[in-house]
Structures are given as C-alpha cells and as structure tokens.
CSV table of C-alpha atoms and ligand atoms in Angstrom, one decimal:
chain,number,residue,atom,x,y,z
P,1,UNK,CA,-15.5,109.3,-78.0
P,2,UNK,CA,-13.6,106.7,-76.6
P,3,UNK,CA,-10.2,107.5,-78.8
P,4,UNK,CA,-9.8,111.2,-78.8
P,5,UNK,CA,-8.0,110.6,-75.4
P,6,UNK,CA,-4.9,108.3,-77.6
P,7,UNK,CA,-4.5,111.2,-80.3
P,8,UNK,CA,-0.9,112.3,-79.2
P,9,UNK,CA,-2.5,115.9,-78.8
P,10,UNK,CA,-5.6,118.1,-79.9
P,11,UNK,CA,-7.5,117.5,-83.0
P,12,UNK,CA,-9.5,114.3,-83.9
P,13,UNK,CA,-8.2,112.6,-87.4
P,14,UNK,CA,-11.3,112.7,-90.8
P,15,UNK,CA,-11.0,109.5,-90.7
P,16,UNK,CA,-11.6,108.6,-86.4
P,17,UNK,CA,-15.2,108.4,-87.4
P,18,UNK,CA,-17.5,106.1,-88.6
P,19,UNK,CA,-20.0,107.3,-91.0
P,20,UNK,CA,-22.7,106.9,-87.5
P,21,UNK,CA,-20.8,109.5,-86.3
P,22,UNK,CA,-19.8,111.5,-89.1
P,23,UNK,CA,-24.1,111.5,-89.9
P,24,UNK,CA,-23.7,112.3,-85.7
P,25,UNK,CA,-21.5,114.7,-86.2
P,26,UNK,CA,-23.6,117.4,-89.1
P,27,UNK,CA,-26.5,117.2,-86.9
P,28,UNK,CA,-24.7,118.8,-83.9
P,29,UNK,CA,-23.5,121.3,-86.3
P,30,UNK,CA,-26.4,122.1,-87.5
P,31,UNK,CA,-25.8,120.9,-91.5
P,32,UNK,CA,-28.0,118.3,-93.1
P,33,UNK,CA,-27.6,114.8,-93.0
P,34,UNK,CA,-26.6,114.4,-96.9
P,35,UNK,CA,-23.0,116.3,-96.1
P,36,UNK,CA,-22.0,112.8,-94.0
P,37,UNK,CA,-22.4,111.2,-96.7
P,38,UNK,CA,-20.4,114.0,-98.4
P,39,UNK,CA,-17.6,114.1,-96.1
P,40,UNK,CA,-17.1,110.2,-96.8
P,41,UNK,CA,-17.8,110.1,-100.9
P,42,UNK,CA,-14.4,112.9,-100.4
P,43,UNK,CA,-12.9,110.6,-98.0
P,44,UNK,CA,-12.8,107.2,-98.8
P,45,UNK,CA,-14.1,107.4,-102.7
P,46,UNK,CA,-12.4,110.2,-103.6
P,47,UNK,CA,-9.8,109.7,-100.9
P,48,UNK,CA,-8.1,113.3,-101.0
P,49,UNK,CA,-5.8,114.5,-98.9
P,50,UNK,CA,-6.8,118.2,-98.1
P,51,UNK,CA,-10.3,120.2,-97.1
P,52,UNK,CA,-9.7,122.0,-99.7
P,53,UNK,CA,-10.9,119.4,-102.3
P,54,UNK,CA,-14.0,119.5,-100.6
P,55,UNK,CA,-15.4,121.1,-103.3
P,56,UNK,CA,-19.3,120.8,-102.8
P,57,UNK,CA,-18.7,121.5,-99.8
P,58,UNK,CA,-19.9,125.8,-98.1
P,59,UNK,CA,-16.7,127.2,-97.0
P,60,UNK,CA,-18.0,127.5,-93.5
P,61,UNK,CA,-18.7,124.1,-92.8
P,62,UNK,CA,-15.1,122.9,-94.7
P,63,UNK,CA,-14.2,125.6,-92.4
P,64,UNK,CA,-15.2,124.0,-89.7
P,65,UNK,CA,-14.3,120.7,-90.4
P,66,UNK,CA,-10.3,122.5,-90.5
P,67,UNK,CA,-11.1,124.1,-87.1
P,68,UNK,CA,-12.1,120.1,-85.4
P,69,UNK,CA,-10.0,117.8,-87.3
P,70,UNK,CA,-6.8,116.5,-88.8
P,71,UNK,CA,-5.6,114.2,-91.5
P,72,UNK,CA,-3.6,111.7,-90.6
P,73,UNK,CA,0.2,112.5,-91.6
P,74,UNK,CA,1.3,108.9,-92.4
P,75,UNK,CA,5.1,110.2,-93.5
P,76,UNK,CA,6.4,107.9,-95.9
P,77,UNK,CA,10.8,106.5,-93.6
P,78,UNK,CA,11.3,104.2,-96.0
P,79,UNK,CA,9.2,101.1,-98.7
P,80,UNK,CA,11.1,97.4,-99.2
P,81,UNK,CA,10.3,96.1,-102.9
P,82,UNK,CA,10.7,92.3,-102.6
P,83,UNK,CA,10.7,89.9,-106.0
P,84,UNK,CA,7.6,88.4,-105.3
P,85,UNK,CA,6.0,92.6,-105.4
P,86,UNK,CA,5.4,91.8,-102.0
P,87,UNK,CA,5.8,96.2,-100.7
P,88,UNK,CA,6.7,96.8,-97.0
P,89,UNK,CA,6.2,100.3,-95.6
P,90,UNK,CA,7.6,101.8,-93.0
P,91,UNK,CA,6.0,104.8,-91.8
P,92,UNK,CA,6.0,107.9,-88.7
P,93,UNK,CA,3.0,109.1,-87.3
P,94,UNK,CA,3.0,112.8,-86.6
P,95,UNK,CA,4.3,112.2,-83.5
P,96,UNK,CA,7.2,109.9,-85.3
P,97,UNK,CA,6.5,107.1,-83.9
P,98,UNK,CA,6.9,104.2,-86.5
P,99,UNK,CA,4.5,102.0,-87.8
P,100,UNK,CA,4.7,99.3,-90.6
P,101,UNK,CA,1.8,98.1,-93.8
P,102,UNK,CA,2.4,95.3,-96.5
P,103,UNK,CA,1.0,94.8,-99.3
P,104,UNK,CA,1.0,91.7,-100.9
P,105,UNK,CA,0.3,90.9,-104.0
P,106,UNK,CA,-1.7,87.7,-104.9
P,107,UNK,CA,-3.6,85.9,-108.1
P,108,UNK,CA,-7.2,87.6,-106.2
P,109,UNK,CA,-5.7,90.7,-106.1
P,110,UNK,CA,-4.0,93.4,-103.2
P,111,UNK,CA,-4.1,92.1,-99.5
P,112,UNK,CA,-2.7,95.0,-96.8
P,113,UNK,CA,-1.5,93.8,-93.8
P,114,UNK,CA,-2.4,96.8,-90.9
P,115,UNK,CA,-0.5,97.4,-87.7
P,116,UNK,CA,-3.0,99.3,-85.0
P,117,UNK,CA,-0.9,99.7,-82.3
P,118,UNK,CA,2.7,101.1,-81.1
P,119,UNK,CA,4.3,98.6,-80.2
P,120,UNK,CA,2.5,95.3,-78.1
P,121,UNK,CA,3.1,94.9,-74.8
P,122,UNK,CA,2.1,91.0,-74.9
P,123,UNK,CA,5.4,89.7,-75.3
P,124,UNK,CA,5.0,86.6,-77.3
P,125,UNK,CA,8.7,85.4,-77.3
P,126,UNK,CA,9.4,84.9,-81.0
P,127,UNK,CA,7.9,88.6,-82.7
P,128,UNK,CA,10.2,91.7,-83.0
P,129,UNK,CA,6.4,93.4,-82.5
P,130,UNK,CA,6.6,93.5,-79.0
P,131,UNK,CA,10.7,93.8,-78.3
P,132,UNK,CA,10.4,97.8,-77.3
P,133,UNK,CA,7.4,96.9,-75.5
P,134,UNK,CA,3.6,98.7,-76.3
P,135,UNK,CA,4.4,102.9,-76.9
P,136,UNK,CA,0.2,103.3,-77.8
P,137,UNK,CA,-2.9,102.0,-79.2
P,138,UNK,CA,-3.3,103.6,-82.7
P,139,UNK,CA,-5.8,105.7,-83.6
P,140,UNK,CA,-9.3,104.7,-86.3
P,141,UNK,CA,-7.8,106.4,-87.9
P,142,UNK,CA,-4.6,105.7,-88.0
P,143,UNK,CA,-5.3,102.0,-88.5
P,144,UNK,CA,-7.0,103.6,-91.7
P,145,UNK,CA,-5.1,105.3,-93.8
P,146,UNK,CA,-3.0,102.6,-93.3
P,147,UNK,CA,-5.4,101.6,-96.2
P,148,UNK,CA,-7.2,104.9,-97.8
P,149,UNK,CA,-2.3,105.5,-98.2
P,150,UNK,CA,-2.1,102.2,-99.7
P,151,UNK,CA,-5.1,102.4,-102.1
P,152,UNK,CA,-4.6,105.5,-102.9
P,153,UNK,CA,-1.0,104.3,-104.2
P,154,UNK,CA,-2.8,101.2,-106.0
P,155,UNK,CA,-4.9,103.9,-107.6
P,156,UNK,CA,-1.8,105.1,-110.2
P,157,UNK,CA,-2.0,101.5,-111.5
P,158,UNK,CA,-5.9,101.1,-111.3
P,159,UNK,CA,-6.0,98.0,-108.9
P,160,UNK,CA,-7.7,97.9,-105.6
P,161,UNK,CA,-7.3,96.7,-102.0
P,162,UNK,CA,-9.2,93.3,-102.1
P,163,UNK,CA,-8.1,91.9,-98.9
P,164,UNK,CA,-6.9,92.9,-95.1
P,165,UNK,CA,-5.9,91.2,-92.4
P,166,UNK,CA,-5.3,92.5,-89.3
P,167,UNK,CA,-2.0,90.8,-88.8
P,168,UNK,CA,1.1,94.0,-88.6
P,169,UNK,CA,2.0,95.4,-85.2
P,170,UNK,CA,0.2,95.2,-81.8
P,171,UNK,CA,-2.8,93.1,-80.5
P,172,UNK,CA,-5.9,93.9,-81.9
P,173,UNK,CA,-8.2,92.9,-79.1
P,174,UNK,CA,-6.0,95.1,-77.3
P,175,UNK,CA,-7.1,97.7,-79.3
P,176,UNK,CA,-10.7,96.8,-79.4
P,177,UNK,CA,-13.4,99.9,-80.8
P,178,UNK,CA,-10.8,101.7,-82.4
P,179,UNK,CA,-10.5,98.1,-84.4
P,180,UNK,CA,-13.6,98.0,-84.9
P,181,UNK,CA,-14.5,101.6,-86.3
P,182,UNK,CA,-12.1,100.3,-88.4
P,183,UNK,CA,-13.3,97.5,-89.6
P,184,UNK,CA,-16.7,99.5,-89.3
P,185,UNK,CA,-15.6,101.8,-92.0
P,186,UNK,CA,-13.5,99.2,-94.1
P,187,UNK,CA,-16.6,97.1,-95.2
P,188,UNK,CA,-19.4,100.1,-94.5
P,189,UNK,CA,-20.9,100.8,-98.9
P,190,UNK,CA,-19.8,103.4,-98.6
P,191,UNK,CA,-16.4,103.8,-97.2
P,192,UNK,CA,-13.3,101.1,-99.0
P,193,UNK,CA,-16.9,99.0,-99.3
P,194,UNK,CA,-14.7,95.4,-98.5
P,195,UNK,CA,-15.8,92.4,-98.8
P,196,UNK,CA,-16.3,91.3,-95.0
P,197,UNK,CA,-15.5,88.0,-96.0
P,198,UNK,CA,-11.6,89.2,-97.1
P,199,UNK,CA,-11.3,90.6,-93.4
P,200,UNK,CA,-9.7,89.2,-90.4
P,201,UNK,CA,-8.6,89.8,-87.3
P,202,UNK,CA,-5.9,87.3,-86.0
P,203,UNK,CA,-5.3,87.6,-81.7
P,204,UNK,CA,-3.3,86.0,-78.8
P,205,UNK,CA,-6.0,85.8,-77.2
P,206,UNK,CA,-7.1,88.3,-75.1
P,207,UNK,CA,-10.9,85.8,-74.6
P,208,UNK,CA,-12.8,88.7,-73.0
P,209,UNK,CA,-12.9,90.4,-76.4
P,210,UNK,CA,-13.8,86.6,-77.9
P,211,UNK,CA,-16.4,86.5,-76.7
P,212,UNK,CA,-17.0,90.2,-77.4
P,213,UNK,CA,-16.3,90.1,-81.3
P,214,UNK,CA,-19.1,86.8,-81.7
P,215,UNK,CA,-21.8,89.6,-80.8
P,216,UNK,CA,-20.7,91.5,-83.5
P,217,UNK,CA,-22.5,89.9,-85.9
P,218,UNK,CA,-19.6,90.3,-89.4
P,219,UNK,CA,-18.9,88.1,-91.0
P,220,UNK,CA,-15.4,89.1,-90.7
P,221,UNK,CA,-13.1,86.0,-90.4
P,222,UNK,CA,-11.3,85.6,-87.0
P,223,UNK,CA,-7.8,84.2,-86.8
P,224,UNK,CA,-6.0,82.8,-83.3
P,225,UNK,CA,-2.6,82.7,-83.1
P,226,UNK,CA,-2.1,79.6,-81.3
P,227,UNK,CA,1.7,78.5,-81.3
P,228,UNK,CA,1.1,75.2,-78.9
P,229,UNK,CA,-1.0,72.6,-78.8
P,230,UNK,CA,-1.1,72.4,-74.8
P,231,UNK,CA,-1.0,74.7,-71.1
P,232,UNK,CA,2.3,74.8,-70.0
P,233,UNK,CA,4.1,75.3,-74.2
P,234,UNK,CA,1.5,77.7,-74.9
P,235,UNK,CA,2.7,79.5,-71.8
P,236,UNK,CA,6.3,79.8,-72.8
P,237,UNK,CA,5.4,80.5,-75.5
P,238,UNK,CA,3.2,83.3,-75.5
P,239,UNK,CA,2.9,84.6,-71.9
P,240,UNK,CA,-0.8,85.8,-72.5
P,241,UNK,CA,-1.1,82.1,-72.2
P,242,UNK,CA,-0.9,83.2,-68.0
P,243,UNK,CA,-3.6,85.6,-68.2
P,244,UNK,CA,-6.5,83.7,-70.6
P,245,UNK,CA,-5.6,79.8,-70.3
P,246,UNK,CA,-5.4,77.5,-72.8
P,247,UNK,CA,-8.5,75.5,-71.6
P,248,UNK,CA,-10.5,79.5,-71.5
P,249,UNK,CA,-9.2,80.2,-75.0
P,250,UNK,CA,-10.9,77.1,-76.6
P,251,UNK,CA,-14.0,77.4,-75.0
P,252,UNK,CA,-13.5,80.6,-76.3
P,253,UNK,CA,-13.5,79.4,-79.8
P,254,UNK,CA,-16.2,76.9,-79.0
P,255,UNK,CA,-18.1,79.7,-78.9
P,256,UNK,CA,-17.3,82.3,-81.0
P,257,UNK,CA,-18.6,78.8,-83.5
P,258,UNK,CA,-21.7,78.2,-82.0
P,259,UNK,CA,-22.7,81.7,-82.5
P,260,UNK,CA,-21.2,83.0,-85.6
P,261,UNK,CA,-21.4,79.2,-87.8
P,262,UNK,CA,-18.3,80.7,-88.8
P,263,UNK,CA,-14.8,78.5,-89.9
P,264,UNK,CA,-12.3,80.2,-86.7
P,265,UNK,CA,-8.0,79.7,-88.4
P,266,UNK,CA,-5.7,78.5,-86.0
P,267,UNK,CA,-2.0,80.0,-86.6
P,268,UNK,CA,0.6,77.9,-86.1
P,269,UNK,CA,4.1,79.5,-85.9
P,270,UNK,CA,6.4,76.6,-86.5
P,271,UNK,CA,10.0,76.4,-84.0
P,272,UNK,CA,12.8,74.0,-84.9
P,273,UNK,CA,13.0,71.2,-81.7
P,274,UNK,CA,10.0,73.7,-79.8
P,275,UNK,CA,6.7,72.6,-81.0
P,276,UNK,CA,7.2,71.2,-84.8
P,277,UNK,CA,7.5,67.1,-82.7
P,278,UNK,CA,4.8,65.0,-83.8
P,279,UNK,CA,3.4,64.3,-81.3
P,280,UNK,CA,2.5,68.0,-80.9
P,281,UNK,CA,0.4,67.4,-84.6
P,282,UNK,CA,-1.4,64.3,-82.5
P,283,UNK,CA,-2.1,66.8,-80.0
P,284,UNK,CA,-2.6,69.3,-81.8
P,285,UNK,CA,-4.8,67.7,-83.8
P,286,UNK,CA,-6.8,66.2,-80.6
P,287,UNK,CA,-7.7,69.4,-79.2
P,288,UNK,CA,-9.2,70.7,-82.7
P,289,UNK,CA,-11.5,67.6,-83.0
P,290,UNK,CA,-13.9,69.9,-81.5
P,291,UNK,CA,-13.4,72.1,-84.4
P,292,UNK,CA,-15.3,70.3,-87.8
P,293,UNK,CA,-14.6,73.1,-89.4
P,294,UNK,CA,-11.3,74.3,-88.2
P,295,UNK,CA,-8.2,75.4,-90.4
P,296,UNK,CA,-4.8,75.7,-89.4
P,297,UNK,CA,-1.7,77.7,-91.2
P,298,UNK,CA,1.3,77.0,-90.2
P,299,UNK,CA,3.6,79.7,-90.4
P,300,UNK,CA,7.8,78.8,-91.4
P,301,UNK,CA,9.4,80.9,-88.4
P,302,UNK,CA,10.4,84.3,-88.9
P,303,UNK,CA,14.0,84.9,-88.1
P,304,UNK,CA,14.7,87.5,-85.1
P,305,UNK,CA,17.4,87.9,-84.5
P,306,UNK,CA,17.0,89.0,-80.9
P,307,UNK,CA,14.9,85.4,-80.9
P,308,UNK,CA,16.7,82.2,-81.2
P,309,UNK,CA,14.4,80.3,-83.1
P,310,UNK,CA,15.5,78.8,-85.8
P,311,UNK,CA,13.6,77.2,-88.1
P,312,UNK,CA,11.3,73.7,-89.1
P,313,UNK,CA,13.3,71.5,-92.2
P,314,UNK,CA,10.4,71.3,-95.1
P,315,UNK,CA,10.4,68.0,-94.3
P,316,UNK,CA,9.6,68.4,-90.8
P,317,UNK,CA,6.7,70.6,-91.6
P,318,UNK,CA,5.2,68.0,-95.0
P,319,UNK,CA,5.5,65.9,-91.9
P,320,UNK,CA,4.1,68.2,-89.5
P,321,UNK,CA,1.0,68.9,-92.2
P,322,UNK,CA,0.2,64.9,-93.1
P,323,UNK,CA,-0.2,64.9,-89.2
P,324,UNK,CA,-3.2,67.0,-88.8
P,325,UNK,CA,-4.6,65.9,-92.4
P,326,UNK,CA,-4.8,62.3,-91.7
P,327,UNK,CA,-7.0,63.4,-88.2
P,328,UNK,CA,-9.0,65.3,-90.8
P,329,UNK,CA,-7.9,68.7,-90.0
P,330,UNK,CA,-7.3,71.2,-92.5
P,331,UNK,CA,-3.9,72.4,-92.8
P,332,UNK,CA,-2.1,74.8,-95.2
P,333,UNK,CA,1.5,75.3,-95.0
P,334,UNK,CA,1.7,80.0,-95.5
P,335,UNK,CA,3.1,81.0,-98.6
P,336,UNK,CA,6.1,83.1,-97.3
P,337,UNK,CA,6.3,86.1,-98.6
P,338,UNK,CA,8.3,89.8,-98.7
P,339,UNK,CA,11.4,87.1,-96.6
P,340,UNK,CA,14.0,89.2,-98.4
P,341,UNK,CA,12.8,92.0,-97.6
P,342,UNK,CA,12.5,91.3,-94.2
P,343,UNK,CA,8.2,91.4,-94.1
P,344,UNK,CA,7.9,89.6,-90.3
P,345,UNK,CA,6.1,91.5,-88.7
P,346,UNK,CA,8.2,94.7,-86.4
P,347,UNK,CA,11.8,94.2,-87.9
P,348,UNK,CA,11.7,97.1,-89.4
P,349,UNK,CA,10.9,98.9,-86.6
P,350,UNK,CA,13.4,97.1,-84.2
P,351,UNK,CA,15.6,98.4,-86.7
P,352,UNK,CA,14.6,102.1,-86.8
P,353,UNK,CA,14.7,102.3,-83.3
P,354,UNK,CA,18.0,100.8,-82.8
P,355,UNK,CA,18.3,103.9,-85.2
P,356,UNK,CA,17.5,106.1,-82.1
P,357,UNK,CA,13.8,106.7,-83.4
P,358,UNK,CA,10.7,105.7,-81.5
M,1,SAM,C1,2.3,89.9,-85.8
M,1,SAM,S1,0.8,89.5,-84.7
M,1,SAM,C2,-0.2,90.3,-84.8
M,1,SAM,C3,-1.5,90.0,-84.8
M,1,SAM,C4,-2.1,89.6,-82.9
M,1,SAM,N1,-1.1,90.2,-82.1
M,1,SAM,C5,-1.6,88.2,-82.5
M,1,SAM,O1,-0.4,87.7,-82.6
M,1,SAM,O2,-2.1,87.4,-83.5
M,1,SAM,C6,0.2,88.2,-86.6
M,1,SAM,C7,0.9,87.2,-86.7
M,1,SAM,O3,2.5,86.9,-86.9
M,1,SAM,C8,2.3,85.8,-85.8
M,1,SAM,N2,3.9,86.2,-85.6
M,1,SAM,C9,4.8,86.8,-84.8
M,1,SAM,N3,6.3,86.9,-84.9
M,1,SAM,C10,6.6,85.6,-85.8
M,1,SAM,C11,7.9,85.3,-86.4
M,1,SAM,N4,8.8,85.0,-86.2
M,1,SAM,N5,7.4,84.1,-87.3
M,1,SAM,C12,6.9,83.5,-87.6
M,1,SAM,N6,4.7,84.5,-87.0
M,1,SAM,C13,5.2,85.7,-86.9
M,1,SAM,C14,1.9,86.0,-85.1
M,1,SAM,O4,1.8,84.4,-84.1
M,1,SAM,C15,0.5,86.3,-85.0
M,1,SAM,O5,-0.2,84.4,-85.7
M,2,SF4,S1,2.7,87.9,-82.0
M,2,SF4,FE1,1.1,89.4,-81.7
M,2,SF4,S2,0.5,89.6,-79.6
M,2,SF4,FE2,2.3,88.6,-79.9
M,2,SF4,S3,4.0,90.0,-79.7
M,2,SF4,FE3,4.2,89.9,-81.8
M,2,SF4,S4,2.2,91.7,-82.2
M,2,SF4,FE4,1.5,91.5,-80.2
C-alpha cells in the first residue's frame, strides 16, 4: 500500500488506512467485517490514543493491531496563540522532523491548515516552506493526526473542526495518494465527517494531478496558486511554471471546471512592485475571462526574512481588486490571521531548523 515505504521505519500508522483498507485488513486477518467499523469509531469518533482503550475488541485483535500498527506521535514542540485566536503548532514527528499546523477561529467555526510534506521541493521564491528543500512526504496518518489532534484539543471546549485547508507546508499534489487517503477519511460519514465543500486543497499547479483530481468525483474545493498573470513572470516567481507552463495550467483548470462544474479559487499573493501593478490586474482579468465563476483571493505577501519581497500598499491592493471586479472577476482580500505569530507557512519550522533541529 504505497505509503509504508515512506515511513521512517517499520510499522504503518493506524491512521494510514482508509475505510476500504480497514475492511480489507479485517478480512485478511480472519475477523468479522463489523470490526472495521469499530476500529474506525475508536479512531475518529472516540479519538482514543492507544490500543488498550479499544475495549469492545477482543484482546487477541487488540494485540494484532498493536503488533502491526503504531499511533502517530505528534510531539508538541511549541504553540503560539495569536490575538485573533489563531493557534499555530510546531509538532515533531517520530523521526524528529518538524511540521506546522494552524487552527483558525472564524465566526462560522474552526478551520485547520495542514502540512502534507516535510519541506517542499517546488522552490517558490516567496515561500518559507521550501527553504530547506523537501525532506520527505508525510504519510496519510501523519496528515490525519494533525486534524485529530486539533479536534482532541477542541473537544475540551465542545467545539468542532468545521473546515480544512491543505495550505500548510508542502505541495499536496506531489504527495497525491497520501492526500487522497487523508481526504477520504476526513469526508467519510464514519470518519471525521467533514463536509466536502468545507475542504480546500491548494496546488502550485502540478498539471497531471489537476486532471486526476478532476476525475475523483468529490465536492472538495480546488485552489490554484497562480500569483502571476503570464508565463514569463510566473516562471520567475515559481519555478514549477517551467515544468508545467502557464498555458497548460490554464487548460487543466478549464478541464477541471468543465468536468466538475465547480469553481476554482485562484490565489494571488501581491508582492510590491513585482506583480501588483494595474497592468497585472488587467492581464489577470483577461486570462480569467474564460472562467465565469472564478474567484481570486488576493493575499498581501507575508514577510519572510530570507526573501526580499515587500507588501503592496493598502490602496494599491484595493485598486487591484477594483480592476478585477470591473472585469466581472470576483475578488476578495484575504483576512490576515495570526500575522503576529509568524503564521506565514513554514516560518516557524525554518526558525526551528536554524536552531539545529530537522
Ligand atoms: C504554503 S502553500 C501550500 C499549498 C501548495 N503548495 C500551494 O502552493 O498552493 C499555501 C499558499 O500559501 C501561499 N504562500 C506561500 N508563501 C507565501 C508568502 N510569503 N506570503 C503569502 N502567501 C504565501 C502559497 O502561494 C499558497 O497559495
Ligand atoms: S508555495 Fe506551495 S509549492 Fe510553493 S514552495 Fe511554498 S509550499 Fe511549495
């Protein structure tokens, strides 16, 4: 099952398996089918953290589980709480690699931003997540554990994780199978049962997997980190554009919209004097004319000390937005959350690595 090989060592995690994989596992191990449902219930409804708590399973079955699986240990190195209620966690995995998870409070509920890889190999010039390159993919269980952990913390106050964004460290479409297993568990009625329309996966534009995702028949939202209105500028900001050129990306997006009937969110981080001029807005509006339902999310670039991009002045952000709207492109300016706790993705891990950690 394609994920064991990515484990630092030995056993898979209990969260690595989807509903279907648990059904198979109980069959292969000579157990009745309903045991799979009981295991899922302990993991995702009762959210226990060791095998002994699975009290309605026979001891022989618990021993079998213990022999073959581990629980994910997310060791909390630090957490930072922002004035607006955002909490950013720095977790250490079993192999000491560090990842970030963010829980944001909105008036409609709690949203969680998850990490999918230890680092990233895409190399976007404005992003802190890619500074040390890619160490390894996360397993599905390591992604799931971030949500379960957040939900365990929210359980204390009777709250729920109501939405998920895959916008933490890493490129989800470069760890596609693990991300799909993660998503299947999140939306499963007997799993965490999170509404599909409340989940967003964001990609820098791994074109073949945009086509693949379009065929998955889910209601999960897709966001594309576009950040430039043309091929030349995008290649400067995002080296992935040389692998999958702008025109191919736009083609893939059109296919996705045609196939799914769903709208795409285009993320556009505004970098002072780089991609934030009125002519960039006009050009972007032209490119997006063929997406009648397109939505542009304008993000004031987060400061990253290793990068020298500066923020677009407030008035220029509004001008950019007005130009898009004049061209009938729906555009919002992203509310900044947790900016006082270095919420820009990858910054905490980057600082942690500077101190000699992984
Ligand atoms: C960290 S990425 C993870 C998901 C995926 N790799 C991607 O690029 O879409 C999530 C979003 O954060 C944006 N981002 C990265 N660095 C940023 C920065 N310094 N300021 C603002 N947004 C940033 C990315 O472009 C992307 O839209
Ligand atoms: S923006 Fe996304 S794809 Fe680009 S380096 Fe950061 S995490 Fe990787």
